[in-house]
Amino acid sequence: MGAEGDDGRVIAGRYRLRARVGRGGMGVVWRADDQLLGRQVAVKELAGDDDLPDEEAARRRERTFREARAVAQLRHPHIVVVHDVVEQDERPYLVMELIDGGSLADRIAADGPVDAAEAARIGVDLLAALGTAHAAGVLHRDVKPANVLIESGTGRVVLTDFGIARLAGTTTLTETGAFVGSPEYTAPERMSGGTTGPESDLWSVGVLLCAVLSGESPFRRDSMGGVWHAVVAAEIRLPEQAGPLLPVVRGLLERDPGRRLGAPEAARMLRAFLETGRTPRAAAVTEPGRAPRRTPAARRGSWTDWSPTETDVPRRRTGTPGAGRRPRGVLIAAVLAAAVVGAGVSAALLADRADGGSGGGSSTGSGTGTGGGAGSAGTPSSAVSGRSADPSGASGSSASAKSADPHGTSVSAAPAGYRTAHDPAGFSLAVPEDFSRDLQGERVFYLSPGQTFRLGIKVSAPQPGGPEQVLSKASAEGSRTNPGYRDTTLVESVHAGLPAASWEFTWNGYTRTEGPRHTYDTCWEQSGRMYDVWVSAPVGRGAEAKRYFDTALDTFVPKSS
């Protein structure tokens, strides 16, 4: 039954199946002839399974009829037209408009990612289609490139396959415990079993924009558990190609559905990009029925990319970082932001809580760390040819993929552009080649030229309550010690197979010149010690800072006990 074959069956005495043109999770799509009206149509045949119990078979039929009822209500140029729904031999068939063209997924696979203008055009059309569906009480619940068709010749965008859509107020088929949908494109509230609304479809549009711009979803992982963690808890790594549309993508990928960018505003921003080549920020005002939406960068979604940014100079301060709200579920509190640009400020570095890691209880040794947002600890970095270096920061000679540090521990080689620092404080890790070492009390810093980026490490004795308690205590002081402390995320995580806590937050900086800051921090106990590793930087340099942070964690080796 290949695309070139002729099946020949006639369904409901009217629709002759010709060639198979696609297959999805719920069935096969055929090119067919409507012999009554003399036109070509697409016929979706529900995948059969003779081994299914009668109850499950009936459930599958109901799913298809539900799709027909939902989509048949809708009239929009970017929504596939449903002509008919019929049943034969206890198997349902959905008769739809035939679109001469392939799916968006096929297009990306064949030709690669699209440019920002094409992505914006697709986004505007999908948002318009979803606006019509949502106004009719219909949720799609499976927006992804495979369910978007691009008509040949015209380029018309058509949203299809409402196979798991439901009418508002009806019982969902997934209430039996089965997950229906594409996890990589599914909103966190739905992945967590929460209430699903129109906002969930908008999240999926945000993921789709990332996918069409870069070639894959930012939540793609090797396992269902990995996908769940990436969607629900881990820091969201936006592709560099999303840069021109970042205000829209970030607004749609807000984990809190009440703060997620609405369809009209997202469409307005995309149209503005198409007209001017620049994407404006989201309006501060909310749409009717939506919670207030904050416009500053790095909200609760744990961002690695893009935000308004300034350079910065730290000032001396004392106290521990803190005060974060405690989200539900696995989310506990916050990930920090702060770093230092400016020269000749070693005294401020010692007391700078936003750059100072939270491991430990003393005022000078405990600072806001740089939490690797939810679940970011231990994320594999790209791998690597290595270099080694002495503690002073001078580059060493090339090394093999694995080498032994002075403590006798096997350590991963540094990636290209990095060197392995064997620190006298009792650990090894990879740092960028141009970072220099600076010891400030209990904390070791590796600083970029101009101190734009600050990588900090603190080694201390284990603390009561472990890493989570230490970071929670630091977060509790955040409002007092960090002007504008906000958008915190503190999560339980894992590093090197050990329980850890990761923290992230944004704050305003201490001066106008300094500008807003963002930090990633992970704290864990290992070999009888507590380790706190963080990276801080101007919020607009988050992608670079996160790469430094991930590399530091991935290559960190403590002194052998």
XYZ file of C-alpha atoms in Angstrom:
561
model
C 0.000 0.000 0.000
C 2.718 2.458 -0.942
C 2.096 5.932 -2.221
C 2.407 4.722 -5.791
C -0.152 1.924 -5.352
C -3.882 1.905 -5.994
C -5.770 0.352 -3.093
C -9.033 0.276 -5.016
C -11.369 -0.080 -2.060
C -14.563 1.949 -2.109
C -15.646 3.303 1.270
C -19.310 3.990 2.024
C -20.113 3.339 -1.627
C -18.554 6.639 -2.569
C -14.860 7.168 -1.758
C -12.367 5.114 -3.773
C -8.983 4.868 -2.018
C -6.105 5.458 -4.425
C -2.689 6.015 -2.832
C -1.454 6.206 0.718
C -0.007 9.657 1.319
C 0.747 9.609 5.020
C 0.647 7.739 8.277
C 0.203 9.092 11.802
C -0.239 7.731 15.270
C -3.964 7.309 14.754
C -4.195 6.020 11.216
C -3.352 6.140 7.530
C -4.214 8.982 5.173
C -5.219 8.126 1.609
C -5.628 10.132 -1.545
C -9.128 9.188 -2.710
C -11.742 9.960 -5.335
C -15.137 11.212 -4.258
C -17.084 9.415 -6.976
C -20.310 11.254 -6.189
C -18.977 14.798 -6.557
C -16.088 14.015 -8.897
C -13.299 15.469 -6.751
C -10.206 14.258 -4.962
C -10.243 14.125 -1.178
C -8.081 12.899 1.682
C -9.481 9.980 3.650
C -8.081 9.189 7.074
C -8.475 5.530 8.030
C -8.247 4.702 11.703
C -5.494 2.168 12.307
C -7.114 -1.146 13.125
C -6.030 -3.730 15.652
C -7.950 -6.978 15.634
C -6.515 -7.878 19.038
C -8.040 -4.884 20.764
C -10.857 -5.501 23.224
C -14.207 -4.257 22.043
C -14.125 -1.435 24.563
C -10.789 -0.103 23.281
C -11.906 -0.459 19.661
C -15.009 1.570 20.457
C -12.842 4.171 22.158
C -10.720 4.546 19.034
C -13.781 4.984 16.875
C -15.119 7.588 19.258
C -11.793 9.430 19.036
C -12.103 9.747 15.276
C -15.721 10.845 15.419
C -14.769 13.367 18.055
C -12.123 14.713 15.692
C -14.725 15.074 12.982
C -17.211 16.841 15.231
C -14.562 19.219 16.505
C -13.053 20.181 13.175
C -16.347 20.248 11.281
C -17.339 23.244 13.399
C -14.412 25.290 12.200
C -14.174 27.451 9.112
C -10.790 29.038 8.552
C -8.377 29.129 5.595
C -5.612 27.653 7.758
C -7.648 24.757 9.167
C -8.232 21.642 7.108
C -11.839 21.267 5.903
C -13.717 18.147 7.050
C -16.217 16.996 4.427
C -17.635 13.800 5.893
C -17.187 11.039 8.450
C -18.275 7.523 7.626
C -17.964 4.031 9.066
C -17.429 0.742 7.294
C -16.740 -2.700 8.747
C -16.705 -1.110 12.227
C -13.892 1.160 11.216
C -14.337 4.950 10.927
C -13.025 7.064 8.072
C -12.632 10.825 8.104
C -13.037 12.547 4.727
C -11.146 15.810 4.429
C -9.947 18.450 2.021
C -6.949 17.173 0.048
C -3.950 19.489 0.384
C -1.508 19.202 -2.477
C 1.716 19.430 -0.519
C 3.690 17.808 2.265
C 3.924 18.427 5.971
C 6.130 20.993 7.605
C 8.073 18.105 9.153
C 8.733 16.677 5.673
C 9.880 20.072 4.459
C 12.372 20.483 7.316
C 13.674 16.957 6.827
C 14.222 17.549 3.114
C 15.361 21.166 3.013
C 16.493 21.958 6.541
C 15.315 24.737 8.886
C 13.528 27.806 7.568
C 14.574 31.413 8.048
C 13.024 33.738 10.598
C 10.678 35.404 8.117
C 9.216 32.077 6.993
C 8.907 30.902 10.583
C 7.086 34.129 11.460
C 4.711 33.681 8.519
C 3.929 30.126 9.578
C 3.466 31.241 13.170
C 1.017 34.000 12.245
C -1.117 31.576 10.236
C -1.124 28.907 12.951
C -2.034 31.433 15.625
C -4.928 32.638 13.478
C -6.132 29.050 13.017
C -5.881 28.312 16.725
C -7.659 31.550 17.563
C -10.660 30.379 15.554
C -10.535 26.907 17.104
C -10.230 28.224 20.649
C -13.094 30.666 20.127
C -15.242 27.638 19.226
C -14.104 25.774 22.345
C -11.871 23.385 20.404
C -8.352 22.508 21.543
C -5.962 20.909 19.092
C -3.627 19.361 21.696
C -1.075 18.078 19.177
C 0.372 21.068 17.333
C 3.660 19.963 15.757
C 5.351 20.164 12.327
C 3.936 16.796 11.226
C 0.406 18.180 11.674
C 1.017 21.319 9.628
C 0.686 21.056 5.851
C 2.220 23.479 3.359
C 0.263 23.699 0.126
C 2.400 23.461 -2.993
C 2.412 26.517 -5.195
C 0.624 28.797 -2.753
C 2.578 28.105 0.451
C -0.708 28.090 2.370
C -0.295 26.841 5.938
C -2.948 24.330 6.994
C -3.359 22.911 10.478
C -4.653 19.354 10.368
C -5.061 16.205 12.446
C -7.234 17.284 15.336
C -7.099 13.620 16.299
C -6.731 14.335 19.989
C -8.635 17.589 20.057
C -11.547 17.791 22.417
C -14.540 20.037 22.735
C -14.390 22.165 25.845
C -16.295 20.462 28.629
C -16.209 16.932 27.210
C -14.501 13.993 28.850
C -11.021 13.437 27.482
C -9.894 10.055 26.329
C -6.647 10.528 28.221
C -8.419 10.463 31.566
C -7.987 6.692 31.513
C -4.261 7.264 32.093
C -3.038 6.922 28.516
C -0.964 9.817 27.212
C -2.050 10.989 23.787
C 0.107 13.467 21.943
C 3.716 14.319 21.166
C 5.638 14.848 24.423
C 8.292 17.132 22.901
C 5.563 19.590 21.897
C 3.307 19.174 24.940
C 2.883 21.954 27.492
C 4.253 21.376 31.016
C 0.850 21.700 32.678
C -0.459 18.867 30.531
C 2.644 16.733 31.040
C 2.118 17.154 34.785
C -1.540 16.172 34.624
C -2.847 19.692 35.191
C -5.671 21.561 33.530
C -5.335 21.918 29.769
C -6.586 25.023 28.022
C -5.892 27.137 24.928
C -2.574 28.171 26.489
C -1.310 24.613 26.033
C -1.671 24.892 22.254
C 0.256 28.179 22.364
C 3.162 26.493 24.142
C 3.222 23.974 21.296
C 3.449 26.809 18.773
C 6.487 28.120 20.656
C 8.161 24.713 20.452
C 7.234 24.445 16.773
C 8.873 27.806 16.034
C 12.090 26.567 17.650
C 11.889 23.355 15.640
C 11.368 25.001 12.255
C 14.165 27.499 12.929
C 16.741 25.012 14.222
C 15.621 21.628 12.901
C 14.477 20.049 16.161
C 12.502 20.638 19.321
C 14.508 22.069 22.240
C 12.925 19.355 24.409
C 14.127 16.374 22.392
C 15.705 13.764 24.659
C 16.513 10.045 24.466
C 13.764 8.889 26.810
C 10.246 9.795 27.845
C 11.544 10.555 31.323
C 14.134 12.883 29.839
C 11.521 14.679 27.760
C 9.265 15.070 30.789
C 12.076 16.580 32.832
C 13.096 18.903 30.003
C 9.541 20.174 29.536
C 8.507 20.424 33.181
C 11.618 21.292 35.148
C 14.929 21.724 33.330
C 16.283 24.981 32.041
C 14.932 25.790 28.626
C 17.715 25.974 26.064
C 16.538 28.035 23.142
C 18.353 27.561 19.824
C 20.520 30.402 18.571
C 18.488 30.484 15.351
C 15.481 31.677 17.361
C 17.263 34.971 18.042
C 15.195 37.194 15.716
C 11.939 35.882 17.216
C 13.071 35.378 20.809
C 10.527 37.720 22.471
C 7.730 35.650 20.932
C 9.320 32.261 21.564
C 10.122 33.094 25.169
C 6.626 34.445 25.745
C 5.026 31.284 24.355
C 7.384 29.008 26.303
C 6.452 30.470 29.664
C 5.859 27.525 32.001
C 3.134 29.348 33.916
C 0.141 29.229 31.529
C -1.337 32.297 33.210
C 1.696 34.301 32.108
C 2.055 32.735 28.692
C 1.871 35.019 25.685
C -1.616 35.085 24.200
C -2.360 34.343 20.547
C -3.333 37.911 19.522
C -0.215 39.430 21.091
C 2.084 36.751 19.685
C 0.608 37.256 16.217
C 1.005 41.025 16.521
C 4.687 40.637 17.394
C 5.321 38.236 14.513
C 3.568 40.547 12.048
C 5.710 43.415 13.325
C 8.818 41.347 12.594
C 7.601 40.630 9.065
C 6.993 44.346 8.508
C 10.068 45.820 10.184
C 12.590 43.013 10.615
C 12.512 43.513 14.390
C 10.391 41.760 17.005
C 8.958 44.083 19.667
C 8.588 43.107 23.278
C 5.257 41.853 24.507
C 2.888 44.540 25.695
C 2.776 44.906 29.465
C -1.005 44.905 29.488
C -2.797 41.592 29.693
C -5.507 40.220 27.504
C -8.960 39.792 29.054
C -9.082 36.893 31.471
C -5.291 36.454 31.602
C -3.012 37.016 34.571
C -0.650 40.004 34.457
C 2.365 39.182 32.347
C 5.774 40.532 33.298
C 7.913 41.704 30.434
C 11.452 41.494 31.958
C 13.544 38.612 30.712
C 14.171 35.337 32.504
C 10.889 34.694 34.206
C 9.989 31.427 35.816
C 10.825 29.463 32.697
C 14.584 29.179 33.462
C 15.978 30.849 30.370
C 19.425 30.558 28.869
C 18.979 33.062 26.070
C 18.163 36.729 25.528
C 17.191 39.512 27.854
C 17.741 43.258 28.024
C 21.339 43.752 29.128
C 23.830 46.289 30.394
C 27.429 46.028 31.542
C 28.031 45.966 35.248
C 30.305 46.803 38.168
C 29.656 45.054 41.510
C 29.789 46.690 44.916
C 30.603 45.288 48.318
C 27.713 43.680 50.141
C 27.069 41.115 52.822
C 24.396 38.567 53.613
C 23.101 35.577 51.746
C 21.044 35.658 48.580
C 17.522 34.765 48.662
C 13.797 35.048 48.939
C 12.174 33.039 46.245
C 8.647 31.811 46.004
C 8.323 28.030 46.200
C 6.651 26.600 43.097
C 4.621 23.428 43.369
C 5.722 19.964 42.333
C 9.415 19.365 41.999
C 10.064 23.106 41.807
C 11.289 24.403 45.120
C 12.705 27.855 44.629
C 15.056 29.690 42.332
C 18.056 30.087 40.107
C 20.164 33.168 40.575
C 21.427 36.008 38.535
C 24.407 38.192 39.105
C 27.828 38.717 37.736
C 30.407 41.349 37.448
C 31.721 43.540 34.680
C 34.212 46.277 35.461
C 37.768 46.144 36.586
C 39.711 46.481 39.844
C 37.002 45.310 42.244
C 38.545 42.446 44.186
C 37.182 43.705 47.500
C 33.671 43.756 46.086
C 34.150 40.280 44.677
C 34.708 38.853 48.129
C 31.444 40.181 49.487
C 29.361 40.019 46.309
C 26.628 37.606 47.308
C 25.150 37.387 43.828
C 28.416 36.030 42.512
C 29.353 34.077 45.530
C 27.863 30.609 45.646
C 25.698 29.575 48.562
C 27.566 26.633 50.005
C 28.192 27.422 53.632
C 26.585 29.516 56.272
C 28.912 32.461 56.904
C 28.112 35.859 55.474
C 31.325 36.022 53.488
C 31.271 32.475 52.295
C 27.668 32.146 51.325
C 26.343 33.959 48.335
C 23.832 33.622 45.657
C 24.895 30.841 43.468
C 24.267 30.463 39.881
C 21.796 27.722 39.691
C 21.661 25.620 36.631
C 17.986 25.966 36.338
C 15.767 23.070 36.943
C 17.573 19.957 36.286
C 20.425 21.526 34.455
C 23.067 20.023 36.677
C 25.026 17.348 35.015
C 23.698 17.994 31.560
C 26.131 16.455 29.109
C 28.165 18.976 27.199
C 29.479 18.474 23.741
C 32.582 16.463 23.792
C 35.898 17.197 23.149
C 39.498 17.382 22.672
C 41.326 18.580 25.704
C 43.830 20.932 27.163
C 45.259 21.198 30.612
C 46.427 24.142 32.617
C 48.036 25.066 35.861
C 46.118 26.812 38.654
C 47.233 30.207 37.525
C 45.201 29.827 34.395
C 47.924 29.412 31.813
C 47.052 27.126 28.949
C 48.703 23.746 28.924
C 49.469 21.289 26.225
C 46.938 19.209 24.380
C 45.623 16.200 26.238
C 43.803 13.030 25.332
C 40.090 12.612 25.843
C 40.789 11.442 29.380
C 43.673 12.458 31.629
C 44.596 12.207 35.284
C 44.498 15.318 37.449
C 47.018 15.872 40.263
C 44.691 14.129 42.693
C 44.828 10.911 40.686
C 41.281 11.150 39.381
C 40.323 10.552 35.759
C 39.006 13.823 34.348
C 37.236 14.579 31.069
C 39.341 16.630 28.695
C 38.451 20.251 28.141
C 36.441 21.142 25.015
C 38.043 23.190 22.282
C 38.577 26.738 23.517
C 38.799 25.585 27.147
C 41.605 24.365 29.384
C 41.563 22.075 32.383
C 42.363 23.962 35.573
C 43.836 21.774 38.352
C 42.964 24.035 41.262
C 44.904 23.982 44.572
C 41.565 24.170 46.383
C 41.122 20.496 45.554
C 39.232 20.106 42.296
C 39.675 20.165 38.530
C 37.370 21.584 35.874
C 37.402 23.050 32.383
C 37.351 26.837 32.028
C 37.634 29.066 28.944
C 41.238 29.608 27.947
C 41.174 33.367 28.588
C 39.648 33.128 32.085
C 42.048 33.981 34.929
C 41.984 32.622 38.480
C 41.225 34.879 41.452
C 41.026 33.588 45.030
C 38.588 35.524 47.227
C 38.384 34.126 50.744
C 36.678 30.738 50.655
C 35.713 31.158 47.038
C 37.686 30.579 43.874
C 36.804 32.621 40.806
C 37.728 32.191 37.165
C 37.058 35.526 35.478
C 36.745 36.511 31.852
C 38.613 39.602 30.618
C 36.738 42.575 32.020
C 34.921 40.202 34.416
C 31.851 40.016 32.200
C 31.588 36.329 33.076
C 32.403 34.974 36.523
C 32.768 31.285 37.259
C 32.802 30.649 41.006
C 33.505 27.559 43.077
C 33.221 27.122 46.827
C 34.316 24.043 48.744
C 33.066 23.704 52.313
C 32.024 21.209 54.934
C 28.552 19.647 54.499
C 25.777 21.826 55.912
C 22.638 20.821 57.868
C 19.779 20.096 55.489
C 22.090 19.531 52.556
C 22.237 21.468 49.265
C 18.509 22.188 49.117
C 18.466 23.798 52.552
C 21.598 25.810 51.815
C 20.196 27.266 48.598
C 16.758 27.808 50.152
C 18.363 29.798 52.956
C 20.290 31.869 50.447
C 17.143 32.461 48.436
C 15.290 33.640 51.538
C 17.667 36.605 51.753
C 17.483 37.495 48.086
C 15.183 40.478 48.285
C 17.413 42.094 50.884
C 20.782 41.377 49.337
C 20.018 41.670 45.615
C 18.127 44.723 44.351
C 15.224 43.653 42.179
C 15.663 39.979 43.085
C 13.045 38.101 41.064
C 12.114 35.220 38.791
C 13.691 32.598 40.977
C 13.719 28.868 40.381
C 15.163 26.418 42.894
C 14.854 22.748 42.062
C 16.049 19.412 43.260
C 18.483 18.021 40.723
C 21.200 15.445 40.303
C 24.908 15.944 39.737
C 27.351 13.094 39.187
C 24.587 10.725 40.281
C 24.265 12.507 43.632
C 21.364 14.573 45.052
C 21.863 18.242 44.293
C 19.989 21.523 44.187
C 20.040 24.040 41.329
C 19.131 27.685 41.582
C 18.635 30.603 39.213
C 17.441 34.197 39.526
C 17.490 37.618 37.939
C 18.135 40.956 39.666
C 18.681 44.578 38.706
C 22.374 44.995 39.467
C 23.713 47.621 41.808
C 24.072 50.508 39.379
C 22.477 51.611 36.151
C 25.737 50.884 34.415
C 25.759 47.392 35.861
C 22.387 46.459 34.428
C 20.356 43.277 35.028
C 22.252 40.108 35.898
C 21.542 36.380 35.704
C 23.284 33.448 37.401
C 23.263 29.643 37.267
C 24.204 27.663 40.396
C 24.348 24.008 41.408
C 25.251 22.733 44.883
C 25.900 19.135 45.944
C 27.764 17.008 48.484
C 30.462 14.565 47.429
C 33.331 12.774 49.176
C 32.596 14.432 52.498
C 32.524 17.984 51.108
C 29.935 20.406 49.834
C 30.609 21.903 46.400
C 28.910 24.957 44.972
C 29.564 25.929 41.340
C 28.041 28.941 39.643
C 28.397 31.187 36.611
C 27.014 34.704 36.448
C 26.777 37.203 33.605
C 24.679 40.014 32.159
C 21.276 38.539 31.358
C 21.702 39.198 27.659
C 24.731 36.905 27.634
C 22.847 33.965 29.126
C 23.561 31.521 26.304
C 27.323 31.939 26.717
C 27.095 31.811 30.497
C 25.083 28.609 30.369
C 27.651 26.964 28.112
C 30.423 27.859 30.569
C 28.295 26.571 33.431
C 27.414 23.259 31.810
C 31.026 22.668 30.823
C 32.229 23.415 34.341
C 29.767 20.914 35.815
C 30.396 18.267 33.200
C 34.162 18.363 33.726
C 34.245 19.017 37.480
C 36.274 16.450 39.427
C 36.670 16.813 43.221
C 39.765 15.781 45.104
C 39.779 12.077 45.846
C 38.794 11.308 49.412
